[in-house]
CSV table of C-alpha atoms in Angstrom, one decimal:
chain,number,residue,atom,x,y,z
A,607,MET,CA,-0.1,-0.2,0.1
A,608,SER,CA,1.4,3.4,-1.0
A,609,SER,CA,1.1,6.3,1.6
A,610,ILE,CA,1.4,10.0,0.9
A,611,LEU,CA,2.6,12.5,3.3
A,612,LEU,CA,1.4,16.2,2.4
A,613,LEU,CA,2.8,19.1,3.9
A,614,THR,CA,1.2,22.5,3.6
A,615,THR,CA,2.9,25.5,5.2
A,616,SER,CA,1.9,28.8,3.6
A,617,PRO,CA,0.4,31.5,6.2
A,618,ARG,CA,-1.3,33.1,3.4
A,619,PRO,CA,-5.6,33.1,3.3
A,620,GLY,CA,-6.3,31.4,-0.2
A,621,SER,CA,-2.8,30.2,-0.6
A,622,PHE,CA,-1.9,28.9,-4.0
A,623,SER,CA,0.8,26.5,-3.0
A,624,THR,CA,-1.8,24.9,-0.5
A,625,GLN,CA,-4.4,24.8,-2.9
A,626,ILE,CA,-2.0,23.1,-5.6
A,627,ALA,CA,-0.5,21.0,-3.2
A,628,ILE,CA,-3.6,19.4,-2.1
A,629,GLU,CA,-5.1,18.9,-5.5
A,630,LEU,CA,-1.8,17.1,-6.5
A,631,ALA,CA,-1.7,14.8,-3.2
A,632,GLU,CA,-5.4,14.1,-3.8
A,633,ARG,CA,-4.9,13.2,-7.5
A,634,LEU,CA,-2.2,10.9,-6.4
A,635,GLN,CA,-4.3,9.2,-4.0
A,636,ALA,CA,-7.4,8.9,-6.5
A,637,ALA,CA,-5.0,6.9,-8.7
A,638,ASN,CA,-4.2,4.7,-5.8
A,639,PRO,CA,-7.2,4.9,-3.6
A,640,ALA,CA,-6.1,2.0,-1.2
A,641,GLY,CA,-3.3,4.3,0.0
A,642,ALA,CA,-3.1,6.5,3.0
A,643,LEU,CA,-2.9,10.0,2.6
A,644,VAL,CA,-1.5,11.9,5.7
A,645,HIS,CA,-1.9,15.7,5.8
A,646,ARG,CA,0.3,17.6,8.1
A,647,ASP,CA,-1.0,21.3,8.1
A,648,LEU,CA,2.1,23.2,9.7
A,649,THR,CA,0.1,26.5,9.7
A,650,ALA,CA,-2.9,25.2,11.4
A,651,ASN,CA,-0.6,23.3,13.6
A,652,PRO,CA,2.7,24.9,13.8
A,653,LEU,CA,5.9,22.9,15.3
A,654,PRO,CA,7.6,24.6,18.0
A,655,HIS,CA,11.1,26.0,16.9
A,656,MET,CA,13.8,23.9,18.0
A,657,ASP,CA,15.0,24.7,21.4
A,658,GLY,CA,17.5,23.5,23.9
A,659,GLY,CA,15.5,20.5,25.0
A,660,PHE,CA,15.8,19.1,21.4
A,661,THR,CA,19.3,19.9,20.7
A,662,THR,CA,20.5,18.3,24.2
A,663,GLY,CA,18.2,15.3,23.9
A,664,ILE,CA,19.3,13.9,20.8
A,665,HIS,CA,22.5,13.4,22.6
A,666,LYS,CA,21.4,11.6,25.4
A,667,PRO,CA,20.0,7.9,26.4
A,668,ALA,CA,16.4,7.8,26.6
A,669,GLU,CA,16.5,7.2,30.5
A,670,GLY,CA,18.6,10.4,30.8
A,671,LEU,CA,16.0,12.8,29.3
A,672,ASN,CA,14.3,15.3,31.3
A,673,ALA,CA,10.6,16.0,30.4
A,674,ALA,CA,11.4,18.8,27.9
A,675,GLU,CA,13.7,16.7,26.0
A,676,ALA,CA,11.4,13.7,26.1
A,677,ALA,CA,8.7,15.9,24.5
A,678,ALA,CA,10.9,17.2,21.9
A,679,LEU,CA,12.3,13.8,20.9
A,680,ARG,CA,8.6,12.2,20.8
A,681,LEU,CA,7.7,15.1,18.4
A,682,SER,CA,10.8,14.4,16.2
A,683,ASP,CA,10.1,10.8,16.3
A,684,GLU,CA,6.5,11.2,15.2
A,685,LEU,CA,7.6,13.5,12.2
A,686,VAL,CA,10.5,11.1,11.3
A,687,ALA,CA,8.0,8.0,11.3
A,688,GLU,CA,5.7,9.9,9.1
A,689,ILE,CA,8.3,10.7,6.4
A,690,LEU,CA,9.7,6.9,6.5
A,691,ALA,CA,6.6,5.4,6.1
A,692,ALA,CA,5.8,7.7,3.1
A,693,ASP,CA,6.2,6.7,-0.5
A,694,THR,CA,5.4,9.9,-1.7
A,695,LEU,CA,6.0,13.7,-0.1
A,696,VAL,CA,4.0,16.7,-1.5
A,697,ILE,CA,5.5,19.8,0.0
A,698,GLY,CA,3.5,22.9,-0.6
A,699,THR,CA,5.3,26.3,0.7
A,700,ALA,CA,5.0,30.1,0.1
A,701,PHE,CA,8.0,31.7,-1.3
A,702,ILE,CA,8.9,34.4,1.5
A,703,ASN,CA,12.0,36.5,1.4
A,704,PHE,CA,13.6,34.3,-1.3
A,705,ASN,CA,13.2,31.3,0.9
A,706,ILE,CA,10.9,28.7,2.4
A,707,THR,CA,8.3,29.4,5.2
A,708,SER,CA,9.9,29.3,8.8
A,709,ASN,CA,7.4,26.5,10.0
A,710,LEU,CA,8.6,24.2,6.9
A,711,LYS,CA,12.1,25.0,8.2
A,712,SER,CA,11.1,24.0,11.7
A,713,TRP,CA,10.1,20.5,10.2
A,714,ILE,CA,13.3,20.1,8.4
A,715,ASP,CA,15.1,20.7,11.8
A,716,TYR,CA,13.0,17.8,13.6
A,717,ILE,CA,13.2,15.5,10.8
A,718,GLY,CA,17.1,15.6,9.9
A,719,ARG,CA,18.3,13.1,12.6
A,720,VAL,CA,21.5,11.1,12.5
A,721,GLY,CA,20.7,7.6,12.9
A,722,LYS,CA,17.0,8.1,11.6
A,723,THR,CA,16.8,9.9,8.3
A,724,PHE,CA,20.7,9.7,7.6
A,725,ARG,CA,24.0,8.2,8.9
A,726,TYR,CA,27.5,8.9,8.6
A,727,THR,CA,29.7,6.4,7.0
A,728,ALA,CA,33.4,6.0,6.1
A,729,SER,CA,32.6,7.4,2.6
A,730,GLY,CA,30.6,10.2,3.8
A,731,PRO,CA,26.8,10.8,4.8
A,732,GLU,CA,24.2,8.4,3.7
A,733,GLY,CA,20.3,9.2,3.5
A,734,LEU,CA,18.2,6.6,5.0
A,735,ALA,CA,14.9,7.7,3.4
A,736,LYS,CA,15.6,6.5,0.1
A,737,GLY,CA,13.0,5.1,-2.7
A,738,LYS,CA,10.8,7.8,-2.4
A,739,LYS,CA,9.5,10.5,-4.8
A,740,ALA,CA,8.9,14.1,-3.6
A,741,TYR,CA,6.8,17.1,-5.1
A,742,ILE,CA,7.7,20.8,-4.1
A,743,VAL,CA,4.7,23.1,-5.0
A,744,LEU,CA,6.3,26.5,-4.7
A,745,ALA,CA,4.1,29.7,-5.1
A,746,SER,CA,5.8,32.9,-5.6
A,747,GLY,CA,4.6,36.5,-6.5
A,748,GLY,CA,7.4,37.2,-9.0
A,749,ILE,CA,9.2,34.9,-11.6
A,750,TYR,CA,12.0,33.0,-10.4
A,751,SER,CA,12.4,29.9,-12.4
A,752,GLU,CA,14.2,32.0,-14.9
A,753,GLY,CA,15.4,35.8,-15.8
A,754,PRO,CA,17.0,38.1,-13.6
A,755,ALA,CA,15.6,36.9,-10.4
A,756,ALA,CA,16.5,33.4,-10.5
A,757,SER,CA,19.4,33.7,-8.4
A,758,LEU,CA,17.3,34.7,-5.5
A,759,ASP,CA,15.5,31.8,-5.4
A,760,HIS,CA,16.9,30.0,-2.3
A,761,ALA,CA,14.2,27.8,-1.5
A,762,THR,CA,14.3,25.3,-4.5
A,763,PRO,CA,18.0,24.7,-4.2
A,764,TYR,CA,17.9,24.2,-0.4
A,765,LEU,CA,14.7,21.8,-0.3
A,766,LYS,CA,16.5,19.6,-2.9
A,767,SER,CA,19.8,19.4,-0.9
A,768,VAL,CA,18.1,18.7,2.0
A,769,LEU,CA,16.1,16.0,0.4
A,770,THR,CA,19.0,14.6,-1.3
A,771,PHE,CA,20.7,14.4,1.7
A,772,ILE,CA,18.2,12.3,3.7
A,773,GLY,CA,18.1,10.2,0.6
A,774,ILE,CA,15.2,11.4,-1.7
A,775,THR,CA,16.8,12.2,-5.0
A,776,ASP,CA,13.7,11.8,-7.1
A,777,VAL,CA,12.2,15.5,-6.6
A,778,GLU,CA,10.0,17.4,-9.1
A,779,VAL,CA,9.0,21.1,-8.7
A,780,ILE,CA,5.8,22.6,-9.4
A,781,ARG,CA,5.9,26.4,-9.7
A,782,VAL,CA,2.8,28.7,-9.2
A,783,GLU,CA,4.9,31.7,-10.0
A,784,GLY,CA,3.7,35.4,-10.9
A,785,VAL,CA,0.8,35.3,-8.9
A,786,ASN,CA,1.1,38.9,-7.9
A,787,ARG,CA,1.1,40.0,-11.7
A,788,GLY,CA,-2.5,41.0,-11.5
A,789,ALA,CA,-5.6,38.5,-11.9
A,790,ASP,CA,-4.2,37.3,-15.2
A,791,GLY,CA,-0.7,36.4,-13.7
A,792,ALA,CA,-2.5,34.3,-11.1
A,793,ALA,CA,-5.0,32.8,-12.9
A,794,ASN,CA,-2.1,31.5,-15.7
A,795,ALA,CA,0.1,30.5,-12.8
A,796,VAL,CA,-2.7,28.1,-11.4
A,797,THR,CA,-3.5,26.9,-14.9
A,798,ALA,CA,0.0,25.8,-15.7
A,799,ALA,CA,0.4,24.3,-12.2
A,800,ARG,CA,-2.9,22.4,-12.8
A,801,ALA,CA,-1.7,21.4,-16.2
A,802,GLN,CA,1.6,19.9,-14.8
A,803,ILE,CA,-0.3,18.0,-11.9
A,804,ALA,CA,-2.6,16.4,-14.7
A,805,ARG,CA,0.5,15.2,-16.4
A,806,ILE,CA,1.9,13.8,-13.0
A,807,ALA,CA,-1.1,12.4,-12.4
A,808,ALA,CA,-1.6,10.6,-15.6
């Protein structure tokens, strides 16, 4: 049975990234209705930012954890279990100040666990979340896939680097870009994104 993990992260009402990410996840599930769809809405249920409880707890044995450390590691373990159980990831994020949303960064901080999602070997780091497909749905007011502003897109290379580091190398980006270029710009961006997810779902 396949499993889809859907992450939505945009704080914007009527978010284009959330809308398209949900549509993609639902179309993928419709193609395999026996599979599970787990939706973690990081806007409605934001994760706490990484703190001392987490950074100290990951270096202690279970019996040595205090209450704050144990709670932080339980949350991390839950998030890690979700990603390891999934065959497909759909990550929706707004483009905020040239990068991802802060709540998505918090999720990354919790799932980047040595011995869980990656390990160190004699030949270097090895990702442990292999064999998965990831889709990044990135919505932006301007055009960053090409042209003079392309160098300002730090979100796409960062997310690809993180996913590759934990073993997910099959990554496809669905851009919903130019949404601030008037009503036609937003409509055209959504139409292009929907055409891409239709090809994916087919």
